Amino acid sequence: MSENINSDAESFVQQGLESNQAKNYEEALASYDRAIELKPDDANAWYNRAITLSNLGRLNEAVANYDRAIELQPDDATAWYNRGNALDDLGRLEEALASYNHAIELNSDLAFAWHNRGIALRNLGRLEEALASCERATKLAPEFDFIWHNHGYTLHLLGRLQEAIASYNRVIELKPDDATVWLNHSNVLTNLGRLEEAVVSYNRALELKPDDANAWYNRGNVLNDLGRLNEAVANYDRALELKPDDATAWFKRGNVLNDLGRLEEAVVSYNRALELKPNDANIWFNHGIGLKNLGRLEEAVASYERAIKLKPNDASAWFNRGNALLKLKCDEEAIASYDRSIELKPDDATVWHNRGIALKNLGRLKEAVASYDRSIELKSDDASAWHNRGIALNDLKRHEEALASCDRALEINPNYVEAWFERGKTLDNLNRLEEAVTSYERVIKLQPDHALALLYQGALLCDYLQRYEEALTNFNQALKFAPENPNVWVNRGVALINLNRLEEAVASYKRALELQPKNPHAWLSQGALLCDYLQRYEEALTNFNQALKFAPENPNVWVNRGVALINLNRLEEAVASYKRALELQPKNPHAWLSQGALLCDYLQRYEEALTSFERVIELQPNNVNAWVNRGVALINLDRLEAALASYDRALELQPNNVNAWLNKGALLCDRLQRYEEALTNFERAIELQPNNALVWYNRAIVLDNLGREEEAAASYDRYLKLS
């Protein structure tokens, strides 16, 4: 009877094995159950029932069945091995490892136990032990590709990349159509920096498994690293077709689109990544960069703030937030953001640099210089920091230091256009005008369309060096590149005046005012032309009044307005205009001089005139015109010797001043009757200005007083010809 039961039990086990083989797992279980009913201590039945339960995913039951099989047959290495597999699948790695160890104790040549033991150790993070286990498996069963594959993967995790490649190559020899090994092979090549080879390997993986989203994604990363950006985008697109909820792929795609300048698409990609992964600080950060590049600065700030909320100690996020705020001209907030970035990363030169820019914008120039200095300490070859330091020093009137800063920027980068430009402005401030012209010339050579350099160089040539034709050429050239810059048209007008091309100058000022009707400088300059050169005084006055609408506190407008009013014989209004100029700028020598001339020459208020001229001399002791006009006022006050001394001082300062020689001669002749000395003065004036009719007239008078009638008559004739 016992033999029949055993036979029947074995028969049911055999049926179970066949059903299991056919993947009819429920039938297999029923067969094993029948066998166990007949023979409860049949270890083989319990063991195979455990395998079927594993195939059904009923792993806890499978473990219990392996345990029963092992109770009945404790030296069955295979049962211990498969028990380990079930425990491994349940994530009970330490128990699985113990089971594999027991299997190996029973059968040290069980290759698969060594192999799976290696996987369990690897998953436990015990990589060196895992590698040793995998190596044992390769020695016992070198013909199995998956053993080499896991050996290679463990080496990969250990960073032993060349050895990993060798293992993967062995897998490829054994199983050349395994897409997964080609993918891992590609990943190791990528880590080794052998990017072109990695692409080839990814290509093979995708030939074998074209719907592998990870392979498309990884190949996209490598193509990105190779600078093949459009191809990278195409790969990310394919990965996302296959796996549309991959936030990382959307993120990487956004980065590449950003690099390609396809900014709108980049932001869309980041938006999709954030829908999938809204708490990823890195995605918010790059989203901010994309928005900043699009000029959507307020949104960029919001994105950076979201990144900071998720990752408060991210110095880069604080820095980039500061940059966006800087562009928004929110300088105080930008500085606060830079300060936080510096707390987190105090040695970042770029943060100190940009902090300096924000401080400079706020007029906190000394702090800006200190910030630039710190930036330069950290990165001494940053030409931009030296250049911006020069700008701040210029604004502080520390021009020599500014020049040294610009020169240092140019040592680092001899072709730095804006540093040459700032150097030109600095040299201008130092009154080293020819050097300034040369510096601007360097800008124009490097960047021929630099309209501001053409303008500034032209202004120097015109206003200081009297090279008017060259200046006009500059302004015309600037207008090719900046035809709507009103300042160029205004300065062009000045050059045209000095070339006596007055109507063209009027047209130039008119164009400036068409472009910028509220430009007080243009109204002032046009008014001065109409007043001083064209004698169109009513129009001039209209221009000055218009300038005052937009710059009511510009003392130069009030002074020039006074000149127009004098010529319109509106003298008291002229006095009021000069008075207003001096209220606005009490140390304006031109206003004091103009007021004095009005009081002296038109209103005969000589004491007040003398006070005005002496105020000029206090401010500008070497102002020749003040000394000459002072002499006129003193004559009218009958202080003749003092007047003579005033003219002598004018001539000490400017020996070629015709008016001083003429007025002194008139004083000597008309009031002091010192005719010989007077004649000497008139002769000197004629040497300097032979066609001055008034000098010839006064010479005739003095010659007549000396009884030299024929010479007097000849001198008078000369006067009449010139008049």
mmCIF file with all atom_site columns, C-alpha atoms in Angstrom, residues 600 610 613 617 624-640 642-648 650 663 667:
data_model
loop_
_atom_site.group_PDB
_atom_site.id
_atom_site.type_symbol
_atom_site.label_atom_id
_atom_site.label_alt_id
_atom_site.label_comp_id
_atom_site.label_asym_id
_atom_site.label_entity_id
_atom_site.label_seq_id
_atom_site.pdbx_PDB_ins_code
_atom_site.Cartn_x
_atom_site.Cartn_y
_atom_site.Cartn_z
_atom_site.occupancy
_atom_site.B_iso_or_equiv
_atom_site.pdbx_formal_charge
_atom_site.auth_seq_id
_atom_site.auth_comp_id
_atom_site.auth_asym_id
_atom_site.auth_atom_id
_atom_site.pdbx_PDB_model_num
ATOM 1  C CA . CYS A 1 600 ? 28.190 148.216 -17.308 1.00 0.00 ? 600 CYS A CA 1
ATOM 2  C CA . LEU A 1 610 ? 32.443 146.097 -10.877 1.00 0.00 ? 610 LEU A CA 1
ATOM 3  C CA . PHE A 1 613 ? 33.501 141.337 -12.518 1.00 0.00 ? 613 PHE A CA 1
ATOM 4  C CA . ILE A 1 617 ? 37.952 137.021 -10.691 1.00 0.00 ? 617 ILE A CA 1
ATOM 5  C CA . VAL A 1 624 ? 41.047 137.550 -19.094 1.00 0.00 ? 624 VAL A CA 1
ATOM 6  C CA . ASN A 1 625 ? 37.634 138.872 -20.127 1.00 0.00 ? 625 ASN A CA 1
ATOM 7  C CA . ALA A 1 626 ? 36.798 139.633 -16.501 1.00 0.00 ? 626 ALA A CA 1
ATOM 8  C CA . TRP A 1 627 ? 39.966 141.744 -16.116 1.00 0.00 ? 627 TRP A CA 1
ATOM 9  C CA . VAL A 1 628 ? 39.214 143.609 -19.388 1.00 0.00 ? 628 VAL A CA 1
ATOM 10 C CA . ASN A 1 629 ? 35.586 144.320 -18.453 1.00 0.00 ? 629 ASN A CA 1
ATOM 11 C CA . ARG A 1 630 ? 36.669 145.289 -14.944 1.00 0.00 ? 630 ARG A CA 1
ATOM 12 C CA . GLY A 1 631 ? 38.887 147.904 -16.574 1.00 0.00 ? 631 GLY A CA 1
ATOM 13 C CA . VAL A 1 632 ? 35.872 149.336 -18.461 1.00 0.00 ? 632 VAL A CA 1
ATOM 14 C CA . ALA A 1 633 ? 33.834 149.593 -15.253 1.00 0.00 ? 633 ALA A CA 1
ATOM 15 C CA . LEU A 1 634 ? 36.729 151.259 -13.390 1.00 0.00 ? 634 LEU A CA 1
ATOM 16 C CA . ILE A 1 635 ? 37.122 153.863 -16.158 1.00 0.00 ? 635 ILE A CA 1
ATOM 17 C CA . ASN A 1 636 ? 33.458 154.745 -15.836 1.00 0.00 ? 636 ASN A CA 1
ATOM 18 C CA . LEU A 1 637 ? 33.957 155.075 -12.103 1.00 0.00 ? 637 LEU A CA 1
ATOM 19 C CA . ASP A 1 638 ? 36.895 157.396 -12.837 1.00 0.00 ? 638 ASP A CA 1
ATOM 20 C CA . ARG A 1 639 ? 39.361 155.020 -11.158 1.00 0.00 ? 639 ARG A CA 1
ATOM 21 C CA . LEU A 1 640 ? 41.784 155.286 -14.026 1.00 0.00 ? 640 LEU A CA 1
ATOM 22 C CA . ALA A 1 642 ? 43.078 150.877 -11.242 1.00 0.00 ? 642 ALA A CA 1
ATOM 23 C CA . ALA A 1 643 ? 41.607 150.418 -14.737 1.00 0.00 ? 643 ALA A CA 1
ATOM 24 C CA . LEU A 1 644 ? 45.100 150.587 -16.252 1.00 0.00 ? 644 LEU A CA 1
ATOM 25 C CA . ALA A 1 645 ? 46.312 147.931 -13.792 1.00 0.00 ? 645 ALA A CA 1
ATOM 26 C CA . SER A 1 646 ? 43.314 145.760 -14.726 1.00 0.00 ? 646 SER A CA 1
ATOM 27 C CA . TYR A 1 647 ? 44.227 145.908 -18.427 1.00 0.00 ? 647 TYR A CA 1
ATOM 28 C CA . ASP A 1 648 ? 47.871 145.145 -17.599 1.00 0.00 ? 648 ASP A CA 1
ATOM 29 C CA . ALA A 1 650 ? 44.680 140.921 -18.655 1.00 0.00 ? 650 ALA A CA 1
ATOM 30 C CA . ASN A 1 663 ? 40.844 149.397 -24.334 1.00 0.00 ? 663 ASN A CA 1
ATOM 31 C CA . LEU A 1 667 ? 42.262 154.855 -21.734 1.00 0.00 ? 667 LEU A CA 1
#
